[in-house]
CSV table of C-alpha atoms and ligand atoms in Angstrom, one decimal:
chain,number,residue,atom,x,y,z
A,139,UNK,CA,75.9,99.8,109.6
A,140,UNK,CA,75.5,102.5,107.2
A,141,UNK,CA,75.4,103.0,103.3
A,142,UNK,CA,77.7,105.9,101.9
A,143,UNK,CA,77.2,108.3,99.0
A,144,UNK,CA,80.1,109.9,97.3
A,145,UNK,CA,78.9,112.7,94.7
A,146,UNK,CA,81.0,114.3,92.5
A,147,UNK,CA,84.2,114.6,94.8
A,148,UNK,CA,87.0,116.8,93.8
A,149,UNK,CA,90.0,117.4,96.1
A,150,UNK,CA,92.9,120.1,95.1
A,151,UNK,CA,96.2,120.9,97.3
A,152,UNK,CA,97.4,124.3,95.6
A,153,UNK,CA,97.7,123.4,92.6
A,154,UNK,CA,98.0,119.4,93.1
A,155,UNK,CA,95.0,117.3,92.2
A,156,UNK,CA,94.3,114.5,94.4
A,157,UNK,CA,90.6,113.1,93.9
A,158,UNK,CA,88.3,114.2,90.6
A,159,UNK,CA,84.6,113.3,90.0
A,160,UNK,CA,84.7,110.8,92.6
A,161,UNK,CA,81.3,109.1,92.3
A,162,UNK,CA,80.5,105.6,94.3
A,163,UNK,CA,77.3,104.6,96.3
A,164,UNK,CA,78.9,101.8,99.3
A,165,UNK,CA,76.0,99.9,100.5
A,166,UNK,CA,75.2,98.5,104.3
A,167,UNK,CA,77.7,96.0,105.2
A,168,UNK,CA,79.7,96.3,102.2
A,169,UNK,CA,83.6,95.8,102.7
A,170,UNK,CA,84.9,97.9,100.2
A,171,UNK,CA,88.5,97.8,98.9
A,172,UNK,CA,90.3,101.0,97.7
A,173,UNK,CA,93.9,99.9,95.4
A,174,UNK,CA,96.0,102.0,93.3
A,175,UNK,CA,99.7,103.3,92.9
A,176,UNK,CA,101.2,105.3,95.1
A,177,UNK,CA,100.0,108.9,95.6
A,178,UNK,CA,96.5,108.1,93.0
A,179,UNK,CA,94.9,109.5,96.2
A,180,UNK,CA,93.9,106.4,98.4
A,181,UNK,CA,94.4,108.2,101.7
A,182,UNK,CA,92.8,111.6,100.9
A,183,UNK,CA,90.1,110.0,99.6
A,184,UNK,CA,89.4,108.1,102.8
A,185,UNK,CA,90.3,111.3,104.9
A,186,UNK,CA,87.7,113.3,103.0
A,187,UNK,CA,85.0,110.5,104.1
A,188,UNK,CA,86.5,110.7,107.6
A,189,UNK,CA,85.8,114.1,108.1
A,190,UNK,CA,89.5,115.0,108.3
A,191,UNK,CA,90.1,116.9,105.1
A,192,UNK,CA,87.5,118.6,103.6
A,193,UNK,CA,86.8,118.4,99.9
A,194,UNK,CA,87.0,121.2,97.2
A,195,UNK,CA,83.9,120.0,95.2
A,196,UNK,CA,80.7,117.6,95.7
A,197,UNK,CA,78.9,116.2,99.0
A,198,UNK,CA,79.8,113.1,101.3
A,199,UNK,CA,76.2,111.8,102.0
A,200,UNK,CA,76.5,108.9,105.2
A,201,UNK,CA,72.9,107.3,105.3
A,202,UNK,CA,71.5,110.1,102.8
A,203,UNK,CA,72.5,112.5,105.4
A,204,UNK,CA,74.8,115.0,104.4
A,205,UNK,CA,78.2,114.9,106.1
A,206,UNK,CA,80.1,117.5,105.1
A,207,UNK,CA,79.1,120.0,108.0
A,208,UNK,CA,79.4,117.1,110.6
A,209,UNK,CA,82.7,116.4,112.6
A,210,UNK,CA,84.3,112.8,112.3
A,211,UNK,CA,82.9,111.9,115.6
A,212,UNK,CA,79.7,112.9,114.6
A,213,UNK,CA,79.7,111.2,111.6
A,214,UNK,CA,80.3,108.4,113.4
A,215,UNK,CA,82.9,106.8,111.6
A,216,UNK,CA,86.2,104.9,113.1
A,217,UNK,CA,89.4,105.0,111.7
A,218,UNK,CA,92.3,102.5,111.8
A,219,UNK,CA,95.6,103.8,110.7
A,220,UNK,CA,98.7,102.2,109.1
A,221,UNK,CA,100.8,103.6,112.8
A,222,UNK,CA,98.5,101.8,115.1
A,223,UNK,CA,98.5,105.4,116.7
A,224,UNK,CA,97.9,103.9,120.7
A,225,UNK,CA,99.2,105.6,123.5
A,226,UNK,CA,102.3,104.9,125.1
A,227,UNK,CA,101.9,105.7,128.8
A,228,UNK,CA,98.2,103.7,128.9
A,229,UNK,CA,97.6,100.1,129.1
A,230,UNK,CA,95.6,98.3,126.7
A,231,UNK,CA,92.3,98.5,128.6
A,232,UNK,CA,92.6,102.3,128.8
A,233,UNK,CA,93.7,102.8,125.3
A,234,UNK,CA,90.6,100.4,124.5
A,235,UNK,CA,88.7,103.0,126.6
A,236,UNK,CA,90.1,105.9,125.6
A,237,UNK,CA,87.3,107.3,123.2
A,238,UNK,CA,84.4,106.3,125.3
A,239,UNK,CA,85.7,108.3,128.0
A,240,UNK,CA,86.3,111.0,126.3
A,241,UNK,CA,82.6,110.8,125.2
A,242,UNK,CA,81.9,110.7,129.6
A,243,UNK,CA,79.9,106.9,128.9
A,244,UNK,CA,79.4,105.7,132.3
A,245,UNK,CA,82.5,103.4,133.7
A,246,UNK,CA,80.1,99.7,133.6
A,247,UNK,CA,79.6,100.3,129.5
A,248,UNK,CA,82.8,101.2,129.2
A,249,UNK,CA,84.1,98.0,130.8
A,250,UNK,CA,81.1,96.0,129.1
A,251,UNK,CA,82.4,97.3,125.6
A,252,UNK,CA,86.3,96.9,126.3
A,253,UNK,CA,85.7,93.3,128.0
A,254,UNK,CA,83.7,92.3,124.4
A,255,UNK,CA,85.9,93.6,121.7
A,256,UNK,CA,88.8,92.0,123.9
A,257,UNK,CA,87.0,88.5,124.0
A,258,UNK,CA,86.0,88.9,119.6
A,259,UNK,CA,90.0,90.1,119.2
A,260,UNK,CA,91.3,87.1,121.4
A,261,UNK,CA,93.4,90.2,123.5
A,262,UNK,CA,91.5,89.4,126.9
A,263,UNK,CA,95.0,88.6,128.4
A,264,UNK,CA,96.8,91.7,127.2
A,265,UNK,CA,94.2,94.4,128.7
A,266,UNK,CA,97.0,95.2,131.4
A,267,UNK,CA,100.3,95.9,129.4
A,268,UNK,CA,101.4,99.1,127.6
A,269,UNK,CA,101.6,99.0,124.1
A,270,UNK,CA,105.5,98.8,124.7
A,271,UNK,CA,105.5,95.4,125.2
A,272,UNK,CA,103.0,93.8,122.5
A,273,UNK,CA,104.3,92.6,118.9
A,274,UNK,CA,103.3,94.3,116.1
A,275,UNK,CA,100.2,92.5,115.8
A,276,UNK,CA,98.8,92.6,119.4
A,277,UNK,CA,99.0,96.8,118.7
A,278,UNK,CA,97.4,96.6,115.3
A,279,UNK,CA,94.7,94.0,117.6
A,280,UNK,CA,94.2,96.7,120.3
A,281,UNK,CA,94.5,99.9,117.5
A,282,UNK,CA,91.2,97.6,116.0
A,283,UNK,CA,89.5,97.0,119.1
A,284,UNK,CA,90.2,100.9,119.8
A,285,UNK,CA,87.9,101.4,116.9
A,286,UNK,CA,85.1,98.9,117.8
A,287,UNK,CA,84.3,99.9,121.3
A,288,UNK,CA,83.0,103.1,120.0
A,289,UNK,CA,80.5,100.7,117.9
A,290,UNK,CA,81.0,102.8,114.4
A,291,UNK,CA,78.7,102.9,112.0
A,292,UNK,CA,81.8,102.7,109.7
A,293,UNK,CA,85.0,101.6,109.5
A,294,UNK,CA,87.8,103.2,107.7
A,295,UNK,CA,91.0,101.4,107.6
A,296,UNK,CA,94.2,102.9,106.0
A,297,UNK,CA,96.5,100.4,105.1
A,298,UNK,CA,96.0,98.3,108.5
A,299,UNK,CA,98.3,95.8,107.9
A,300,UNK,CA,101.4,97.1,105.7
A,301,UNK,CA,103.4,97.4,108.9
A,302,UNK,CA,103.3,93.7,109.7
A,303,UNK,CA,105.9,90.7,108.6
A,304,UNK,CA,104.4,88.4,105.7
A,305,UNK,CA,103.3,85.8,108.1
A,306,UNK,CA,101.4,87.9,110.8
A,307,UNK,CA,99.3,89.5,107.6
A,308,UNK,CA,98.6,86.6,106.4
A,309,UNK,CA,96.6,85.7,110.1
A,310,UNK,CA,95.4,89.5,110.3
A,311,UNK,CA,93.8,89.3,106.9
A,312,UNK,CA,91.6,86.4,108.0
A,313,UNK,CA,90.4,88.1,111.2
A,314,UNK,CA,89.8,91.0,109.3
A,315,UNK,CA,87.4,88.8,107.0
A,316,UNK,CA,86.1,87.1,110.7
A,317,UNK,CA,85.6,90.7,112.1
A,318,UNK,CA,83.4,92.0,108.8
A,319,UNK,CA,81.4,88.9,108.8
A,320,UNK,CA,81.2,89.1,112.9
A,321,UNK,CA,80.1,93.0,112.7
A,322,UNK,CA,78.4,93.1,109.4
A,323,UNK,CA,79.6,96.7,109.4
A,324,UNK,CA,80.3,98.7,106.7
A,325,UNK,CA,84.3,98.8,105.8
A,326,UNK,CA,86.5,101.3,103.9
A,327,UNK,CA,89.6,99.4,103.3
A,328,UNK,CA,92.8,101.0,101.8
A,329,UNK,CA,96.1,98.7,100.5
A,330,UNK,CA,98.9,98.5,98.6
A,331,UNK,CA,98.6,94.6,98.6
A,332,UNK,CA,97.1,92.6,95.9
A,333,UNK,CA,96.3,89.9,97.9
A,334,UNK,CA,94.3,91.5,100.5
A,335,UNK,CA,92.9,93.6,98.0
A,336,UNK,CA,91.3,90.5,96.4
A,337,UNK,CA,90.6,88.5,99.2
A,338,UNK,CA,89.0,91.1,101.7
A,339,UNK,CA,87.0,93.2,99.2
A,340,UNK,CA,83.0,92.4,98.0
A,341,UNK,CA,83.8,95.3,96.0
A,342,UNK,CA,87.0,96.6,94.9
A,343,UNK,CA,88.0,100.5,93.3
A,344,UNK,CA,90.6,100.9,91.5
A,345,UNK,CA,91.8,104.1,91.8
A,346,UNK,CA,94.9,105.7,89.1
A,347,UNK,CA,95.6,109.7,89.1
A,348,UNK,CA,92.6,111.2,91.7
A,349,UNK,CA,90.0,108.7,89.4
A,350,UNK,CA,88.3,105.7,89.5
A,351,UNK,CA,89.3,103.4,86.6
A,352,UNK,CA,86.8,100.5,87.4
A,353,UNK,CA,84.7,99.3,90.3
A,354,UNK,CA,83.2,95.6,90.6
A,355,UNK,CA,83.8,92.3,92.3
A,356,UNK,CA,87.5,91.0,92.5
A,357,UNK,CA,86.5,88.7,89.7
A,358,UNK,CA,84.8,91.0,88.0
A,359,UNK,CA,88.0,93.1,88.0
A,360,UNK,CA,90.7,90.7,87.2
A,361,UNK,CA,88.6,89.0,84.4
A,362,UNK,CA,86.9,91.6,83.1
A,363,UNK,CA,89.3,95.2,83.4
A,364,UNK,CA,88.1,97.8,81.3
A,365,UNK,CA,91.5,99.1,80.2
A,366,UNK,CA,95.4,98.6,80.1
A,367,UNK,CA,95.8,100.4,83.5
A,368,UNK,CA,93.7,98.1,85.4
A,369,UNK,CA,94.8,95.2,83.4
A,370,UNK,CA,98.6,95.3,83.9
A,371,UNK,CA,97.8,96.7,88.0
A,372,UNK,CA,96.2,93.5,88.8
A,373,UNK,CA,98.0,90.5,89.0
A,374,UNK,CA,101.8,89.6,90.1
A,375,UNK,CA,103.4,88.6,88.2
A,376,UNK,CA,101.7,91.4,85.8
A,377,UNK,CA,99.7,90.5,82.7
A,378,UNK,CA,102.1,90.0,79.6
A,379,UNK,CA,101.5,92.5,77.0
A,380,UNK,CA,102.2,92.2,73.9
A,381,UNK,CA,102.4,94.8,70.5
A,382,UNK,CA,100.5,93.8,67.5
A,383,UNK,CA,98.0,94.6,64.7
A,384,UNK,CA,95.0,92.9,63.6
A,385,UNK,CA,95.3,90.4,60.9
A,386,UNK,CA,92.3,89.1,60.8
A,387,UNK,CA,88.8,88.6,62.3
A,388,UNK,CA,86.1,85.5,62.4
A,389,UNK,CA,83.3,85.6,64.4
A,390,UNK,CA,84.7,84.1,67.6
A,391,UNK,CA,88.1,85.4,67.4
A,392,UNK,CA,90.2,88.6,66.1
A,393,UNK,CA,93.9,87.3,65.0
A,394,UNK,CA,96.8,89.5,66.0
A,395,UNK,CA,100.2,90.0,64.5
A,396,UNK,CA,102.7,90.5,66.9
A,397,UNK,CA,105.9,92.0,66.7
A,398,UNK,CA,107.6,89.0,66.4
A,399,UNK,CA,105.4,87.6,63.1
A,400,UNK,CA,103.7,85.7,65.2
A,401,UNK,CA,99.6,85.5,64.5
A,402,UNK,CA,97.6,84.5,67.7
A,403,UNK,CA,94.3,84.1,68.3
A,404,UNK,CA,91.9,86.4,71.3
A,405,UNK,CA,88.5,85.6,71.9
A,406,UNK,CA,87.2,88.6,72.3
A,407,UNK,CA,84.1,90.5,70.4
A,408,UNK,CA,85.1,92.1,67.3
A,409,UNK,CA,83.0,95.2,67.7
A,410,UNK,CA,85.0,98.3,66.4
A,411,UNK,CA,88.2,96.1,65.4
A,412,UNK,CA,89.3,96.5,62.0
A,413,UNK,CA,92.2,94.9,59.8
A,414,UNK,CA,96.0,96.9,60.7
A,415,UNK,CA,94.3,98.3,63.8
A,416,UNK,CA,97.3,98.5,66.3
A,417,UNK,CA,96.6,96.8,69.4
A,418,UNK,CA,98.0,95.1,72.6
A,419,UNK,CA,97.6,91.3,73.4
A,420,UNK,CA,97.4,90.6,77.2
A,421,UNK,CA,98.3,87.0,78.4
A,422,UNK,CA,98.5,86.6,82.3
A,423,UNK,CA,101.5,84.8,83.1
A,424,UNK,CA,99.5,81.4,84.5
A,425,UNK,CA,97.5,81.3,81.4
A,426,UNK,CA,101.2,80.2,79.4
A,427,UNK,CA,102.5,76.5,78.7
A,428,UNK,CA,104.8,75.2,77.0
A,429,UNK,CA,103.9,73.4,74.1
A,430,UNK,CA,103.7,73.1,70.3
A,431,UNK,CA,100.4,74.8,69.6
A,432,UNK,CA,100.1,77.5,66.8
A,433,UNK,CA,98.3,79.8,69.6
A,434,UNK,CA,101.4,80.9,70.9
A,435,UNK,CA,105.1,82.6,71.0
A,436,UNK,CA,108.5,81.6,71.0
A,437,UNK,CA,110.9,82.6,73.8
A,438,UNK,CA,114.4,82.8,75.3
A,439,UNK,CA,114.5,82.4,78.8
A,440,UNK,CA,116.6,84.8,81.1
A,441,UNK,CA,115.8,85.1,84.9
A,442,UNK,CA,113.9,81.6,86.4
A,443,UNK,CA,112.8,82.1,90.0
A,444,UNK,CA,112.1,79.1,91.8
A,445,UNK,CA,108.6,79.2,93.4
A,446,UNK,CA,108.5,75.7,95.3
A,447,UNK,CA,106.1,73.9,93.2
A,448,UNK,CA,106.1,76.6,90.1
A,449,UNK,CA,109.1,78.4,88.6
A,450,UNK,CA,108.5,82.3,87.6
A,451,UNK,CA,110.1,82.3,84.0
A,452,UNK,CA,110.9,85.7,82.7
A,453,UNK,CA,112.1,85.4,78.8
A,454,UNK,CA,112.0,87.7,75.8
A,455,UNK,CA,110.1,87.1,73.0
A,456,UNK,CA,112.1,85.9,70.2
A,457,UNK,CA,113.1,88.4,67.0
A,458,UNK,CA,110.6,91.3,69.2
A,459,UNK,CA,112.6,91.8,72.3
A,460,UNK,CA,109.2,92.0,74.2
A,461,UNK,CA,109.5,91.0,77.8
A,462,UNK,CA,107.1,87.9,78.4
A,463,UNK,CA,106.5,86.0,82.3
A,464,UNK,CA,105.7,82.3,82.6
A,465,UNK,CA,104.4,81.2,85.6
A,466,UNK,CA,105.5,76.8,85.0
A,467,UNK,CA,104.9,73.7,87.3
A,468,UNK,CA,108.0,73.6,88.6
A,469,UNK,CA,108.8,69.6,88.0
A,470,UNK,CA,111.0,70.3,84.6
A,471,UNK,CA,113.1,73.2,85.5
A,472,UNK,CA,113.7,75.7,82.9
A,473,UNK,CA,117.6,77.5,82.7
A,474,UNK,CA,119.3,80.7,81.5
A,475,UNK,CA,119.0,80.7,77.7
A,476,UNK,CA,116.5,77.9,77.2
A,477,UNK,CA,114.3,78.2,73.8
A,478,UNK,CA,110.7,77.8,74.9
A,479,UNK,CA,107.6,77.9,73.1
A,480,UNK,CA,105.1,79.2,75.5
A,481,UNK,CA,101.1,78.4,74.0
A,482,UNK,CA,97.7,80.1,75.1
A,483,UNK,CA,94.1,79.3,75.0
A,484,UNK,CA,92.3,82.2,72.7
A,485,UNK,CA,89.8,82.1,75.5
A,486,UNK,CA,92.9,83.6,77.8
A,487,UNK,CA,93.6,86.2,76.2
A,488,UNK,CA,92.7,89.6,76.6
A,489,UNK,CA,92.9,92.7,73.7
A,490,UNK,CA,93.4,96.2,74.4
A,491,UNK,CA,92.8,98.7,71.7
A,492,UNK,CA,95.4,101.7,70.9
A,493,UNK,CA,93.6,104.2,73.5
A,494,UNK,CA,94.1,100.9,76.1
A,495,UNK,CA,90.4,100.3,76.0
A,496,UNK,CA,90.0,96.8,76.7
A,497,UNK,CA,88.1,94.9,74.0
A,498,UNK,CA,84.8,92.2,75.7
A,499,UNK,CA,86.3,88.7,76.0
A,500,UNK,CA,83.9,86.1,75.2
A,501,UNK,CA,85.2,84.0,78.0
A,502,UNK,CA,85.0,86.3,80.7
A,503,UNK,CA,81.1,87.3,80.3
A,504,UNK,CA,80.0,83.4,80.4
B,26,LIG,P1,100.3,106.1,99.2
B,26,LIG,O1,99.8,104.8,98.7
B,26,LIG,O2,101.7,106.5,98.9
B,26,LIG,O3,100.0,106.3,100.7
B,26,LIG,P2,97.8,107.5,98.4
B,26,LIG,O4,97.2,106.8,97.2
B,26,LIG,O5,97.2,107.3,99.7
B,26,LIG,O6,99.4,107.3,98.4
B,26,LIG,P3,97.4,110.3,98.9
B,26,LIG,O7,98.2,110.3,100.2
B,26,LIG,O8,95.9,110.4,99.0
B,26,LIG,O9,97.8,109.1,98.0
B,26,LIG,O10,97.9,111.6,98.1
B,26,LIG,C1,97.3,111.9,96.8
B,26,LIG,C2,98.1,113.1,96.2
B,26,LIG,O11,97.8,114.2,97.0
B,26,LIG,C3,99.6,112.9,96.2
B,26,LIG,O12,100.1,113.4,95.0
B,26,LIG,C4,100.0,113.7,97.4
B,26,LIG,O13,101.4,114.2,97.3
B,26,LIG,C5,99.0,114.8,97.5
B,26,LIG,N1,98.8,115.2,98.9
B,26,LIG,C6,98.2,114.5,99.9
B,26,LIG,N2,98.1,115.2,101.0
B,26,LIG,C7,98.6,116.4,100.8
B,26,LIG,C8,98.7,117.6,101.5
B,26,LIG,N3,98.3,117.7,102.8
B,26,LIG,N4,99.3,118.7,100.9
B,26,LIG,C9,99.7,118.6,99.6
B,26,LIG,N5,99.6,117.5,98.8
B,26,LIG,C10,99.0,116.4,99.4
């Protein structure tokens, strides 16, 4: 296990910006999610705590020891990569072995440590094929076990999964939360994928342009984002947002006039608000129902996707044009060109000021 200390991290190509004033402490044990848009620097950043790229400013500190000089093997950090990475002309057992060798460990560890992180990956039966003839998951299984034998004080794992079909994710994403509660090591986890990003992570950084927008719990995150970027990131289908201005303010709620005349309610602190202030209204699609309420917007369906037991209603919003998602119970279908008057709880909605900063909702700090 070890805790990590990122201190002012910069990271330049030529001219290109990758990482600025990275700043994070990861404590012992934690598992550690790293989301964000393509190319907001997800990968260099987990390189630069790998030892593989070297940063243009600030210090990697692993266990309050600085890193920066050390190599990646002396850091002693493991890396799992997105390609698996194994070798071809080796069987599982030596690929398993392949670092510890390297390192000249006598031949009985070695064996001891491949036979164990076979037995915790359920890949005991495999040790004697080439990575040639195992599925997609049995490679990512032996690119993992790769990793553990060497017993890292860290993990770093670079989108792990994204080469996997939906199903086979599903089952790798719960071993991955068996293996970090097994291990109790510390994890670095990179995705693309909401879903593991929410599920895996006891902390999660949301990274946008080389910078953290916000760090926290999942929940933390999702209820609580600090601005429009981390808002409208989290969540599929994305948070509706909505253009307005403030019409009036009482001490639970501010009232917003949106685009379409429509005045709704937010629950959010007041604060700085002020009467014609432009905002944006967020309402997450599974927070809309239909109904008669005055909280709430009238809409013309276009596109329903049929979820099983929920429909996916995407509509606009009447006289504003404003795109608006619904996610319904699927018993009473909704079709092309269907009026709808979709209602809100104030406590559900979230305000964004005209920078994007994200005004406190009441609700979410209960
Ligand atoms: P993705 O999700 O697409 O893998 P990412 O968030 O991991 O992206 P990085 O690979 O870290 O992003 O890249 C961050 C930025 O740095 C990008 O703009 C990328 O083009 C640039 N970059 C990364 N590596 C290099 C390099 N070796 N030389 C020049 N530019 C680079």
């Amino acid at each position: 296990m070890a805790n990590v200390a990122l201190i002012g991290l910069e990271k330049a190509f030529g001219t290109q910006t990758a990482l600025k004033g990275i700043d994070l402490a990861i404590a012992d044990g934690e598992f550690l999610v790293i989301v964000g848009p393509s190319g907001c620097g997800k990968s260099t950043l987990l390189r630069v705590i790998a030892g593989l790229e070297a940063p243009t400013e600030g210090d990697v500190l692993i266990e309050g020891q600085g890193a920066l000089s050390l190599t990646p093997a002396q850091r002693g950090v493991a890396m799992v990569f997105q390609s698996y990475a194994l070798y071809p002309h080796l069987n599982v057992r030596d690929n398993m072995a392949f670092g510890l060798r390297m390192a000249k460990r006598p031949e009985s560890e070695i064996a001891a440590a491949v036979g164990q992180a076979a037995t915790l990956l359920g890949i005991e039966d495999l040790l004697d094929r080439r990575p040639k003839e195992l599925s997609g998951g049995q490679r990512q299984r032996v690119a993992i076990g790769r990793a553990i034998v060497r017993q890292p004080r860290l993990f770093l794992l670079d989108e792990p999964l994204s080469n996997l079909d939906a199903g086979l994710r599903i089952h790798m994403r719960h071993e991955f939360a068996r293996l970090h509660r097994e291990l109790k090591t510390t994890m670095i986890y990179v995705t693309h994928d909401q879903v593991e990003a929410m599920t895996l992570a006891s902390r999660l950084v949301v990274l946008n342009g080389g910078a953290i927008e916000q760090v926290g719990t999942p929940a933390e995150v999702y209820n609580a984002p600090r601005n429009l970027f981390v808002a409208s990131f989290l969540g599929s289908p994305r948070m509706n947002l909505l253009a307005g201005e403030i019409a009036a303010i009482t001490k639970s709620t501010v009232k917003v006039r949106l685009v379409s005349g429509d005045v709704v309610s937010a629950a959010v602190e007041a604060g700085r608000a002020h009467i014609g202030d432009r905002v944006t209204l967020g309402v997450r699609p599974d927070a809309l129902v239909i109904g008669k309420g005055a909280n709430g917007v009238n809409v013309t369906a276009d596109v329903v996707e049929t979820l099983g037991g929920m429909q996916a209603v995407y509509g606009l919003l009447a006289d504003a044009g404003q795109p608006v998602c619904a996610l319904l119970p699927g018993a009473h279908p909704v079709r092309h060109d269907d009026a709808l008057r979709l209602c809100f709880a104030a406590g559900d909605a979230y305000l964004f000021d005209a920078d994007g900063q994200a005004f406190v909702r009441l609700k979410a700090r209960a």
